[in-house]
Every structure is written in C-alpha cells, then in structure tokens.
PDB file of C-alpha atoms in Angstrom:
ATOM      1  CA  MET A   1       0.000   0.000   0.000  1.00  0.00           C
ATOM      2  CA  ILE A   2       2.443   2.636   1.104  1.00  0.00           C
ATOM      3  CA  ASN A   3       6.078   3.271   0.388  1.00  0.00           C
ATOM      4  CA  GLU A   4       7.124   2.633   3.990  1.00  0.00           C
ATOM      5  CA  LYS A   5       6.338  -0.347   6.181  1.00  0.00           C
ATOM      6  CA  ILE A   6       2.889  -0.032   7.718  1.00  0.00           C
ATOM      7  CA  ASP A   7       2.988   0.870  11.380  1.00  0.00           C
ATOM      8  CA  ARG A   8      -0.218  -0.631  12.793  1.00  0.00           C
ATOM      9  CA  ARG A   9      -0.043   1.751  15.749  1.00  0.00           C
ATOM     10  CA  LYS A  10      -0.660   4.712  13.440  1.00  0.00           C
ATOM     11  CA  LYS A  11      -3.912   5.740  11.866  1.00  0.00           C
ATOM     12  CA  TYR A  12      -3.803   6.597   8.185  1.00  0.00           C
ATOM     13  CA  TYR A  13      -6.218   8.764   6.238  1.00  0.00           C
ATOM     14  CA  LEU A  14      -6.935   8.954   2.525  1.00  0.00           C
ATOM     15  CA  ILE A  15      -7.630  12.362   0.998  1.00  0.00           C
ATOM     16  CA  LEU A  16      -9.167  12.230  -2.468  1.00  0.00           C
ATOM     17  CA  ASP A  17      -9.529  14.856  -5.173  1.00  0.00           C
ATOM     18  CA  CYS A  18     -10.952  14.687  -8.654  1.00  0.00           C
ATOM     19  CA  GLU A  19     -11.602  16.900 -11.645  1.00  0.00           C
ATOM     20  CA  THR A  20     -14.556  16.328 -13.909  1.00  0.00           C
ATOM     21  CA  ALA A  21     -15.941  16.902 -17.356  1.00  0.00           C
ATOM     22  CA  THR A  22     -19.500  16.149 -18.417  1.00  0.00           C
ATOM     23  CA  LEU A  23     -21.525  14.707 -21.255  1.00  0.00           C
ATOM     24  CA  PRO A  24     -20.745  16.287 -24.649  1.00  0.00           C
ATOM     25  CA  TYR A  25     -24.325  17.438 -25.274  1.00  0.00           C
ATOM     26  CA  ALA A  26     -23.806  20.092 -22.580  1.00  0.00           C
ATOM     27  CA  SER A  27     -21.892  22.221 -25.096  1.00  0.00           C
ATOM     28  CA  LYS A  28     -25.212  23.060 -26.797  1.00  0.00           C
ATOM     29  CA  PHE A  29     -26.433  25.010 -23.769  1.00  0.00           C
ATOM     30  CA  GLU A  30     -25.780  28.440 -22.291  1.00  0.00           C
ATOM     31  CA  GLU A  31     -23.019  28.777 -19.683  1.00  0.00           C
ATOM     32  CA  GLU A  32     -25.265  28.567 -16.596  1.00  0.00           C
ATOM     33  CA  GLN A  33     -27.080  25.508 -17.964  1.00  0.00           C
ATOM     34  CA  LYS A  34     -23.724  23.889 -18.785  1.00  0.00           C
ATOM     35  CA  LYS A  35     -22.684  24.288 -15.145  1.00  0.00           C
ATOM     36  CA  ASN A  36     -25.893  22.643 -13.965  1.00  0.00           C
ATOM     37  CA  ILE A  37     -25.402  19.717 -16.343  1.00  0.00           C
ATOM     38  CA  ALA A  38     -21.766  19.382 -15.275  1.00  0.00           C
ATOM     39  CA  ILE A  39     -22.813  19.195 -11.620  1.00  0.00           C
ATOM     40  CA  ALA A  40     -25.613  16.717 -12.340  1.00  0.00           C
ATOM     41  CA  LYS A  41     -23.641  14.523 -14.772  1.00  0.00           C
ATOM     42  CA  PRO A  42     -19.955  14.672 -13.754  1.00  0.00           C
ATOM     43  CA  LEU A  43     -17.389  12.404 -15.372  1.00  0.00           C
ATOM     44  CA  ILE A  44     -14.063  12.067 -13.586  1.00  0.00           C
ATOM     45  CA  TYR A  45     -11.033  12.446 -15.832  1.00  0.00           C
ATOM     46  CA  ASP A  46      -8.468  13.242 -13.116  1.00  0.00           C
ATOM     47  CA  LEU A  47      -8.502  11.137  -9.952  1.00  0.00           C
ATOM     48  CA  GLY A  48      -5.896  11.433  -7.246  1.00  0.00           C
ATOM     49  CA  TRP A  49      -5.379  10.792  -3.571  1.00  0.00           C
ATOM     50  CA  GLN A  50      -2.805  10.686  -0.881  1.00  0.00           C
ATOM     51  CA  VAL A  51      -2.483   8.575   2.221  1.00  0.00           C
ATOM     52  CA  ILE A  52      -1.411  10.617   5.214  1.00  0.00           C
ATOM     53  CA  ASP A  53      -1.106  10.353   8.979  1.00  0.00           C
ATOM     54  CA  ARG A  54      -2.650  12.773  11.469  1.00  0.00           C
ATOM     55  CA  ASN A  55       0.371  15.053  11.186  1.00  0.00           C
ATOM     56  CA  GLY A  56      -0.027  15.326   7.419  1.00  0.00           C
ATOM     57  CA  LYS A  57       2.989  13.183   6.548  1.00  0.00           C
ATOM     58  CA  VAL A  58       2.384  11.729   3.076  1.00  0.00           C
ATOM     59  CA  TYR A  59       2.935   7.983   2.771  1.00  0.00           C
ATOM     60  CA  LYS A  60       1.552   7.512  -0.698  1.00  0.00           C
ATOM     61  CA  ARG A  61       0.371   9.723  -3.528  1.00  0.00           C
ATOM     62  CA  LYS A  62      -1.529   8.525  -6.600  1.00  0.00           C
ATOM     63  CA  SER A  63      -2.619  10.436  -9.674  1.00  0.00           C
ATOM     64  CA  TYR A  64      -4.586   8.969 -12.549  1.00  0.00           C
ATOM     65  CA  LEU A  65      -6.023  10.316 -15.771  1.00  0.00           C
ATOM     66  CA  ILE A  66      -9.034   8.218 -16.682  1.00  0.00           C
ATOM     67  CA  SER A  67      -8.650   7.094 -20.297  1.00  0.00           C
ATOM     68  CA  GLU A  68     -12.363   6.729 -21.026  1.00  0.00           C
ATOM     69  CA  ILE A  69     -12.834  10.431 -20.337  1.00  0.00           C
ATOM     70  CA  PHE A  70      -9.441  12.104 -20.839  1.00  0.00           C
ATOM     71  CA  SER A  71      -8.809  10.415 -24.204  1.00  0.00           C
ATOM     72  CA  VAL A  72     -12.150  11.447 -25.718  1.00  0.00           C
ATOM     73  CA  PRO A  73     -11.884  15.121 -26.748  1.00  0.00           C
ATOM     74  CA  GLN A  74     -15.649  15.643 -27.029  1.00  0.00           C
ATOM     75  CA  VAL A  75     -15.969  14.696 -23.353  1.00  0.00           C
ATOM     76  CA  PHE A  76     -12.717  16.071 -21.915  1.00  0.00           C
ATOM     77  CA  ASN A  77     -13.199  19.452 -23.593  1.00  0.00           C
ATOM     78  CA  THR A  78     -16.337  20.031 -21.500  1.00  0.00           C
ATOM     79  CA  GLY A  79     -14.212  20.104 -18.336  1.00  0.00           C
ATOM     80  CA  TYR A  80     -13.654  23.301 -16.390  1.00  0.00           C
ATOM     81  CA  TYR A  81      -9.898  22.718 -16.635  1.00  0.00           C
ATOM     82  CA  ALA A  82      -9.861  21.550 -20.268  1.00  0.00           C
ATOM     83  CA  HIS A  83      -7.470  24.417 -21.043  1.00  0.00           C
ATOM     84  CA  LYS A  84      -4.916  22.651 -18.811  1.00  0.00           C
ATOM     85  CA  ARG A  85      -4.566  19.696 -21.202  1.00  0.00           C
ATOM     86  CA  PRO A  86      -0.911  20.612 -21.989  1.00  0.00           C
ATOM     87  CA  ILE A  87      -0.159  20.477 -18.250  1.00  0.00           C
ATOM     88  CA  TYR A  88      -1.740  17.018 -18.012  1.00  0.00           C
ATOM     89  CA  ILE A  89       0.277  15.823 -21.028  1.00  0.00           C
ATOM     90  CA  ASP A  90       3.456  17.184 -19.435  1.00  0.00           C
ATOM     91  CA  ARG A  91       2.650  15.400 -16.149  1.00  0.00           C
ATOM     92  CA  LEU A  92       2.078  12.162 -18.103  1.00  0.00           C
ATOM     93  CA  GLN A  93       5.427  12.483 -19.843  1.00  0.00           C
ATOM     94  CA  LYS A  94       7.184  13.133 -16.533  1.00  0.00           C
ATOM     95  CA  GLY A  95       5.518  10.115 -14.925  1.00  0.00           C
ATOM     96  CA  GLU A  96       3.726  12.294 -12.366  1.00  0.00           C
ATOM     97  CA  THR A  97       0.371  10.835 -13.385  1.00  0.00           C
ATOM     98  CA  ILE A  98      -0.730   7.625 -15.083  1.00  0.00           C
ATOM     99  CA  LEU A  99      -3.220   7.234 -17.924  1.00  0.00           C
ATOM    100  CA  THR A 100      -5.364   4.222 -17.078  1.00  0.00           C
ATOM    101  CA  ASP A 101      -8.897   2.909 -17.309  1.00  0.00           C
ATOM    102  CA  TRP A 102     -11.518   3.603 -14.654  1.00  0.00           C
ATOM    103  CA  ASN A 103     -11.635   0.060 -13.285  1.00  0.00           C
ATOM    104  CA  SER A 104      -7.881  -0.063 -12.691  1.00  0.00           C
ATOM    105  CA  ALA A 105      -7.858   3.293 -10.901  1.00  0.00           C
ATOM    106  CA  ILE A 106     -10.850   2.375  -8.732  1.00  0.00           C
ATOM    107  CA  THR A 107      -9.327  -1.012  -7.878  1.00  0.00           C
ATOM    108  CA  ASP A 108      -6.184   0.773  -6.671  1.00  0.00           C
ATOM    109  CA  LEU A 109      -8.296   3.275  -4.703  1.00  0.00           C
ATOM    110  CA  LEU A 110     -10.301   0.524  -3.018  1.00  0.00           C
ATOM    111  CA  ASN A 111      -7.088  -1.312  -2.159  1.00  0.00           C
ATOM    112  CA  ASP A 112      -5.638   1.766  -0.467  1.00  0.00           C
ATOM    113  CA  MET A 113      -8.896   2.427   1.373  1.00  0.00           C
ATOM    114  CA  GLN A 114      -8.598  -0.846   3.274  1.00  0.00           C
ATOM    115  CA  TYR A 115      -5.527   0.501   5.121  1.00  0.00           C
ATOM    116  CA  VAL A 116      -6.985   3.800   6.266  1.00  0.00           C
ATOM    117  CA  GLU A 117      -9.096   4.909   9.207  1.00  0.00           C
ATOM    118  CA  SER A 118     -11.235   7.284   7.139  1.00  0.00           C
ATOM    119  CA  VAL A 119     -11.525   8.920   3.749  1.00  0.00           C
ATOM    120  CA  GLY A 120     -11.997  12.599   3.026  1.00  0.00           C
ATOM    121  CA  ALA A 121     -12.093  14.812  -0.014  1.00  0.00           C
ATOM    122  CA  TYR A 122     -11.725  18.458  -0.837  1.00  0.00           C
ATOM    123  CA  ASN A 123     -15.330  18.496  -2.034  1.00  0.00           C
ATOM    124  CA  SER A 124     -16.596  15.248  -0.563  1.00  0.00           C
ATOM    125  CA  MET A 125     -20.327  15.720  -1.109  1.00  0.00           C
ATOM    126  CA  PHE A 126     -19.751  16.199  -4.828  1.00  0.00           C
ATOM    127  CA  ASP A 127     -17.001  13.583  -5.177  1.00  0.00           C
ATOM    128  CA  PHE A 128     -18.724  10.761  -3.303  1.00  0.00           C
ATOM    129  CA  LYS A 129     -22.380  11.514  -4.015  1.00  0.00           C
ATOM    130  CA  LYS A 130     -22.168  12.669  -7.635  1.00  0.00           C
ATOM    131  CA  ALA A 131     -18.828  12.236  -9.393  1.00  0.00           C
ATOM    132  CA  ILE A 132     -17.838   8.681  -8.480  1.00  0.00           C
ATOM    133  CA  PRO A 133     -21.343   7.155  -8.845  1.00  0.00           C
ATOM    134  CA  PHE A 134     -22.107   8.886 -12.162  1.00  0.00           C
ATOM    135  CA  THR A 135     -18.694   8.056 -13.622  1.00  0.00           C
ATOM    136  CA  GLU A 136     -19.162   4.431 -12.555  1.00  0.00           C
ATOM    137  CA  LEU A 137     -22.590   4.348 -14.234  1.00  0.00           C
ATOM    138  CA  TYR A 138     -21.209   5.967 -17.399  1.00  0.00           C
ATOM    139  CA  ILE A 139     -18.275   3.542 -17.637  1.00  0.00           C
ATOM    140  CA  ASN A 140     -20.541   0.527 -17.064  1.00  0.00           C
ATOM    141  CA  MET A 141     -22.868   1.737 -19.822  1.00  0.00           C
ATOM    142  CA  LEU A 142     -19.907   2.469 -22.101  1.00  0.00           C
ATOM    143  CA  TYR A 143     -18.758  -1.154 -21.930  1.00  0.00           C
ATOM    144  CA  SER A 144     -22.174  -2.802 -21.886  1.00  0.00           C
ATOM    145  CA  SER A 145     -23.515  -4.556 -24.929  1.00  0.00           C
TER     146      SER A 145
END
C-alpha cells in the first residue's frame, strides 16, 4: 500500500480529489445551464489521492487520468480545466500521473482504502455523491452490450 512499512499503531487517512468533465451534449447550452449539467452529470477524468497520517505526513500519492474520459476530446473538452490539457500531457510524460482505465484506478483506490481509518475529499459531497457514482454508471454503460 504505502512506500514505507505499515505501522499498525498509526492511523492513516486517505484524501481524495478529482476533476470532472460532463456529457458532450452540454456544449449546446448556455453557460449557466452547462454548469448545472456538469454538476448533475460529472465524469471524472483526473482522480488522485494521498495517504497521510494525522500530522499530514504523506505515505503515498496517486494520480490517474481516466482514459475513457481524458482520451475522448468531445468529453474532456467540457471540463472546467480543459485548457490545462498541456499540463496534463506534461505530467504524463514526466511520470507524475498515469493514464489508465476507470476500473484499474478504482481497484487501486479501493485497495488503499482498506488501510486507512477514514476517507476525506476536498469536495466530498460532490465527489462521493455525484462524481464517483455517475462516472461508474457511465463507464458501465460504455462497456455494456
């Protein structure tokens, strides 16, 4: 799980962050309507987390670009940070982030979650109630017959 040996006496915490795009049809709407669609139908293209202790010491950091979203311009370009694509490409080339599929990233996230006391996020209500469930639904539909 983490780069150092796990000290069972310590409590670890996982802090998650994600960036989202939305369904391509949102581009047909006015700016305010686009925002509402993006909030209602978020698709995670950038998923990252770190495992820390109560003092904030980082034991592990993960950063993934989700291929099903990031690699589809019609979807990725709806993201609030779409203009940062060159930064994402640079981070990929430097090995600071990994381009992978949703299921691989989520499997790694779930694995790390088993070692932590609790999970938090910078915008947890959105991340856990909207972004992760809708992305999961979208990916399942994408690969269904």
